[in-house]
mmCIF file of C-alpha atoms and ligand atoms in Angstrom:
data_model
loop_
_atom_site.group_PDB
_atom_site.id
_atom_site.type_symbol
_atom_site.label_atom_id
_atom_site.label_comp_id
_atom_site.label_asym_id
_atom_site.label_seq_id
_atom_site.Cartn_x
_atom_site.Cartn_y
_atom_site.Cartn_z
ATOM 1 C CA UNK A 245 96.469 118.572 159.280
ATOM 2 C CA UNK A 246 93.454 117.788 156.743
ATOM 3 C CA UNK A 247 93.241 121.243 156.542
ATOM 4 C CA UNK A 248 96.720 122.284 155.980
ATOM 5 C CA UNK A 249 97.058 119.273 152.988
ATOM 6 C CA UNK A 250 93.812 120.992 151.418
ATOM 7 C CA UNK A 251 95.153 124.436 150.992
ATOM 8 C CA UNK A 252 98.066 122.339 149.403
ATOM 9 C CA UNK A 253 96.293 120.930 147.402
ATOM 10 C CA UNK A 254 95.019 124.284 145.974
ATOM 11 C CA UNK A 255 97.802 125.101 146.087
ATOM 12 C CA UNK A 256 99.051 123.258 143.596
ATOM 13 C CA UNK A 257 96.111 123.419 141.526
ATOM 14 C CA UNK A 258 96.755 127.069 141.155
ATOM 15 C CA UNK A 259 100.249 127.103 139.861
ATOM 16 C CA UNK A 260 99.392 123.678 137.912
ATOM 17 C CA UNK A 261 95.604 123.071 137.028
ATOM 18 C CA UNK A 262 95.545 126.365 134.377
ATOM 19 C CA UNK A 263 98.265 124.316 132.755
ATOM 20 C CA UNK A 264 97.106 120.756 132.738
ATOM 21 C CA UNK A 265 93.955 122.390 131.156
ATOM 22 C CA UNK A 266 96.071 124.424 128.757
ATOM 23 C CA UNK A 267 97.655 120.849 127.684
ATOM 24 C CA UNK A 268 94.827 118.838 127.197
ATOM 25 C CA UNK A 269 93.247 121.372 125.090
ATOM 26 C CA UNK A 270 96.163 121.863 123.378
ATOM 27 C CA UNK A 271 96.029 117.737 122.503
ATOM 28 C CA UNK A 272 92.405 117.662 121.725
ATOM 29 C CA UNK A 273 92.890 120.653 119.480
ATOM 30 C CA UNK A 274 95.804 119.063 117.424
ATOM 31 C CA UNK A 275 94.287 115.413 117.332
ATOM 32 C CA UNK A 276 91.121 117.165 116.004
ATOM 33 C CA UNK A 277 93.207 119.117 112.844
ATOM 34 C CA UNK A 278 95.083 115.800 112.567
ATOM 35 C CA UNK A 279 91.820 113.969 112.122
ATOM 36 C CA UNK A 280 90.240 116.211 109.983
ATOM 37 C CA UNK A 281 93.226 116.797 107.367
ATOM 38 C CA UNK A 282 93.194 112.588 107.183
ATOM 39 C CA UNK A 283 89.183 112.748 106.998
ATOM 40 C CA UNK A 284 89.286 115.383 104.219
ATOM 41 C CA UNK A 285 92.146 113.880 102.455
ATOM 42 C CA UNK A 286 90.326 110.206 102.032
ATOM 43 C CA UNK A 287 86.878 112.311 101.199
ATOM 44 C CA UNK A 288 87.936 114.483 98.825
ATOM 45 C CA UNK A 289 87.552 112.415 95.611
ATOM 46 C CA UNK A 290 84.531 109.477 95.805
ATOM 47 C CA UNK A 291 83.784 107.022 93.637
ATOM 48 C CA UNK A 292 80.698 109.490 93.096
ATOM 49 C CA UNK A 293 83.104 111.663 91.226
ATOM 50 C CA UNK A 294 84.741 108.923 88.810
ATOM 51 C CA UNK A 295 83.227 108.866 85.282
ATOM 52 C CA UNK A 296 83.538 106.011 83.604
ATOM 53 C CA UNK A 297 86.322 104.953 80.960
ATOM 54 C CA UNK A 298 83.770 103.123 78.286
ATOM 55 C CA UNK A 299 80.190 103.407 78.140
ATOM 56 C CA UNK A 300 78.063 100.399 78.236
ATOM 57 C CA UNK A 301 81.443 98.470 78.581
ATOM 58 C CA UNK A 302 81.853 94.487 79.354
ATOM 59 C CA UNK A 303 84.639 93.722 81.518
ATOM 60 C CA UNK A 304 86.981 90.670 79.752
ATOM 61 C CA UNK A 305 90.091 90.832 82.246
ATOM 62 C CA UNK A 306 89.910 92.175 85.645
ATOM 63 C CA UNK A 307 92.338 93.555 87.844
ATOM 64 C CA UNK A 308 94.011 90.789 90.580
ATOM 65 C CA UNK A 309 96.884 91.741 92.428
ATOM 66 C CA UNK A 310 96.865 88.466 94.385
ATOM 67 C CA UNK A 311 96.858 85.865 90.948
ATOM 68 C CA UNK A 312 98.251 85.006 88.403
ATOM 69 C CA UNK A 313 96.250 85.322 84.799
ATOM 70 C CA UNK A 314 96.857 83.801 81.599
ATOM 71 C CA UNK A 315 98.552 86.647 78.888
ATOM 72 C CA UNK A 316 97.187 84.303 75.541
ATOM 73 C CA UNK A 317 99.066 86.896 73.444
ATOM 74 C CA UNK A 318 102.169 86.400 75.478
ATOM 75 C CA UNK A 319 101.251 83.182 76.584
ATOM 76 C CA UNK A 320 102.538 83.668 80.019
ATOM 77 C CA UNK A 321 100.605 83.887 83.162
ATOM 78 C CA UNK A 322 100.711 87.606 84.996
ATOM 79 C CA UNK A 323 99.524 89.519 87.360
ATOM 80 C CA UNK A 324 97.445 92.347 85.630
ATOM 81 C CA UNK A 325 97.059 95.381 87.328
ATOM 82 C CA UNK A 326 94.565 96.756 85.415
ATOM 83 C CA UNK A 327 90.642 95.994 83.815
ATOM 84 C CA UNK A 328 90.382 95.372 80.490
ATOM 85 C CA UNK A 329 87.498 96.240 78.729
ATOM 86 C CA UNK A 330 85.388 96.666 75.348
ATOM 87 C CA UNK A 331 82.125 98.251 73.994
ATOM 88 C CA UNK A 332 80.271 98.288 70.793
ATOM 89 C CA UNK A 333 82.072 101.776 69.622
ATOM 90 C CA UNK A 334 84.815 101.451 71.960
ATOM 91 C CA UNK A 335 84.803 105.176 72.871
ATOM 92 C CA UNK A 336 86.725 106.206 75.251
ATOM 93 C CA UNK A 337 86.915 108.923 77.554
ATOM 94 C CA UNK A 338 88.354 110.345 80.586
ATOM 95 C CA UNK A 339 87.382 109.345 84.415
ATOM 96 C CA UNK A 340 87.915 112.535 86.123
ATOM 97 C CA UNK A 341 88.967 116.392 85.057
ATOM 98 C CA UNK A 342 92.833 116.387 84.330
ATOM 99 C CA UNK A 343 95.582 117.276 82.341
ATOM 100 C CA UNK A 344 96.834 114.955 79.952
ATOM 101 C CA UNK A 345 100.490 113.981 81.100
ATOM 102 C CA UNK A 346 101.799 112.482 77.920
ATOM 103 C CA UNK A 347 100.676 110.505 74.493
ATOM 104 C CA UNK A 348 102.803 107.941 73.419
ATOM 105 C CA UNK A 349 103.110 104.781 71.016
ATOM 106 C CA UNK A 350 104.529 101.421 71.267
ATOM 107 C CA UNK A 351 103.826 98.249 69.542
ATOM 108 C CA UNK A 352 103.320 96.584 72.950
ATOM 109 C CA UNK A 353 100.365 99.003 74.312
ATOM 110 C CA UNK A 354 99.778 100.843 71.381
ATOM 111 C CA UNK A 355 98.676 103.996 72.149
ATOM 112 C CA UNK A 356 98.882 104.987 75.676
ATOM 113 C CA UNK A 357 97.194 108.512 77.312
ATOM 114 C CA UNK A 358 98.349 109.315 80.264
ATOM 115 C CA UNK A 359 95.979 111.763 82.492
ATOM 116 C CA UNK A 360 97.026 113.641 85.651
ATOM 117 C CA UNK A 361 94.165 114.263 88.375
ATOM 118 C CA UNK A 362 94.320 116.059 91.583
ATOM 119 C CA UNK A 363 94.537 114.339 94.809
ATOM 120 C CA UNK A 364 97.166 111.914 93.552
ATOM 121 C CA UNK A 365 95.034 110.002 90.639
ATOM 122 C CA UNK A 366 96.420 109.167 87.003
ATOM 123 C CA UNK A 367 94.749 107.067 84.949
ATOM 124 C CA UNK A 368 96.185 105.547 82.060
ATOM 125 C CA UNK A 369 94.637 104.436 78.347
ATOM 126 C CA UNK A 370 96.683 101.683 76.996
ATOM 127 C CA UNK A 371 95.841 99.882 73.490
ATOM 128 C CA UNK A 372 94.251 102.834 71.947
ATOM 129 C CA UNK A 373 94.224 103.349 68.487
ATOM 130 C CA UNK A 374 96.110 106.521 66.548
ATOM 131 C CA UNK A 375 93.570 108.505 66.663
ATOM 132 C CA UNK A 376 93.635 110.183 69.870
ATOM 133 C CA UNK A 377 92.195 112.975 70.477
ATOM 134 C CA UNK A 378 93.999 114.896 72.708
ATOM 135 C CA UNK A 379 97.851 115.621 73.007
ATOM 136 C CA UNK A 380 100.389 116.269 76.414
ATOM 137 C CA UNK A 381 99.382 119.377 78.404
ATOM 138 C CA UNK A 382 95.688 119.328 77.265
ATOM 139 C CA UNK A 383 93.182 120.356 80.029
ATOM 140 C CA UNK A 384 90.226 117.505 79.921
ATOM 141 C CA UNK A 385 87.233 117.201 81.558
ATOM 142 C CA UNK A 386 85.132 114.167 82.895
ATOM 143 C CA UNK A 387 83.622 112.347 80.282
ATOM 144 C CA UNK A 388 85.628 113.993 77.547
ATOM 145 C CA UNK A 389 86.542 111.532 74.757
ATOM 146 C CA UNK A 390 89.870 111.167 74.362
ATOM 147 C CA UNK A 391 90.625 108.192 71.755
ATOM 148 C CA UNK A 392 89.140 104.800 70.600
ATOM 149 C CA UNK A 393 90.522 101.160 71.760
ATOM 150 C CA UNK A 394 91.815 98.805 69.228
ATOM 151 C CA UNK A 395 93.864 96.041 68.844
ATOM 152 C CA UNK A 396 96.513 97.254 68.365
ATOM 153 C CA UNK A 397 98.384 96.686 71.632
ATOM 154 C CA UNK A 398 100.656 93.467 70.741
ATOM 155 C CA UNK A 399 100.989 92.619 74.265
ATOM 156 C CA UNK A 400 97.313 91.835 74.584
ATOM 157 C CA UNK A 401 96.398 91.339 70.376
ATOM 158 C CA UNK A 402 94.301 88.494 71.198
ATOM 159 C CA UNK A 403 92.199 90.078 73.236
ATOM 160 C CA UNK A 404 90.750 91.979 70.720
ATOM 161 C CA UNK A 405 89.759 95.574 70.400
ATOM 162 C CA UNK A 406 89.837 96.343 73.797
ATOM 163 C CA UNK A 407 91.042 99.600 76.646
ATOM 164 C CA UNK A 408 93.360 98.275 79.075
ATOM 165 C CA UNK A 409 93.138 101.041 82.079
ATOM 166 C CA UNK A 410 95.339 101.737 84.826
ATOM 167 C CA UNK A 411 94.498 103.784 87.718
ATOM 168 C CA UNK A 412 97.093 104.714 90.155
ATOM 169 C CA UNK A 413 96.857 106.694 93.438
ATOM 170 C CA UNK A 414 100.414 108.407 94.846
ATOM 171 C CA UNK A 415 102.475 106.386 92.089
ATOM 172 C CA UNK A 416 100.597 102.582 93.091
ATOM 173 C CA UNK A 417 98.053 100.709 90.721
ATOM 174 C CA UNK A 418 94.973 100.398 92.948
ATOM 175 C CA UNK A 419 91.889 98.783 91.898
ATOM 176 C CA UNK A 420 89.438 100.579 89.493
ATOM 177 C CA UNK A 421 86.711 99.107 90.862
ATOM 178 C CA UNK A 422 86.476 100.215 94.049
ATOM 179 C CA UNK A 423 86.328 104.593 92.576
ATOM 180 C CA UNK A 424 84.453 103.292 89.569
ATOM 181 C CA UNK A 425 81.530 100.899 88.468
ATOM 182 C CA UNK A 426 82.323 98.735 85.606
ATOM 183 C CA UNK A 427 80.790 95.727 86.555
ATOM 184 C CA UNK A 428 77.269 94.218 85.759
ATOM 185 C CA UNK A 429 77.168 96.260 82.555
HETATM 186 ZN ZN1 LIG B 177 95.102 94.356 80.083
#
């Protein structure tokens, strides 16, 4: 009897065990590709590869998505999705290699550069003066000046001459500071 549920056994194993095998490797195989695309995808740009926006630059607003901060231009209390910054020539220049998306000019921002990066980064220059130095469809590189700050944004006037930058991942406003180092400057 013992014997007879043996041979059964490999039996089975023969029409079955080639294709458990074939399954499991299968899984480990596409759990491994999945892995890996996610792994490369959240490797592929470091804060190692961010430039940053202003030399030698002092923070005066930083970004909070979770309070509320006081707008002394507007005088209204807002969440600001952004870091605001200055510097003694207020140079400024782009994080990462790009192409610049668009230039435009409101009394609110003032000047505002828009740069397109790979792996889903833009960053965006607001409160720049007129003199930028680059226009839509430009190729820039890391570190490449693109335009001073001023104070010319009305939205944030009291501030002073200052950059107010934006960087957004996928279309979303994450925080600068965790791809770039602007503090303790
Ligand atoms: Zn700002």
């Amino acid at each position: 009897m013992e014997i007879k549920q043996e041979g059964k056994f490999k039996t089975l194993f023969k029409r079955y065990g080639i294709l458990c095998i074939a399954c499991v490797f299968a899984l480990v195989v596409a759990l491994g590709v999945a892995l890996g695309v996610q792994g490369a995808r959240q490797v592929s740009v470091t804060p190692a590869d961010f430039g940053l926006p202003m030399q030698n630059a002092t923070v005066v607003k930083d970004y909070a998505d979770d309070r509320l901060q006081l707008n002394e231009s507007l005088n209204r209390w807002e969440i600001h999705l952004a870091v605001d910054m200055t510097s003694d020539d207020n140079a400024v220049f782009s994080v990462l290699d790009g192409v610049v998306d668009s230039v435009e000019s409101n009394s609110l921002d003032g000047c505002v550069v828009t740069i397109t990066h790979g792996d889903g980064f833009t960053s965006i220059y607001s409160s720049l003066g007129e003199d930028v130095l680059v226009k839509a469809g430009d190729r820039v590189t890391k570190g490449q000046q693109i335009g001073t700050a001023s104070a010319d944004a009305t939205n944030e006037s009291v501030d002073g001459a200052h950059l107010h930058f934006v960087l957004m991942q996928n279309g979303v406003e994450v925080d600068p500071n965790i791809y770039l180092d602007l503090q303790n400057k």
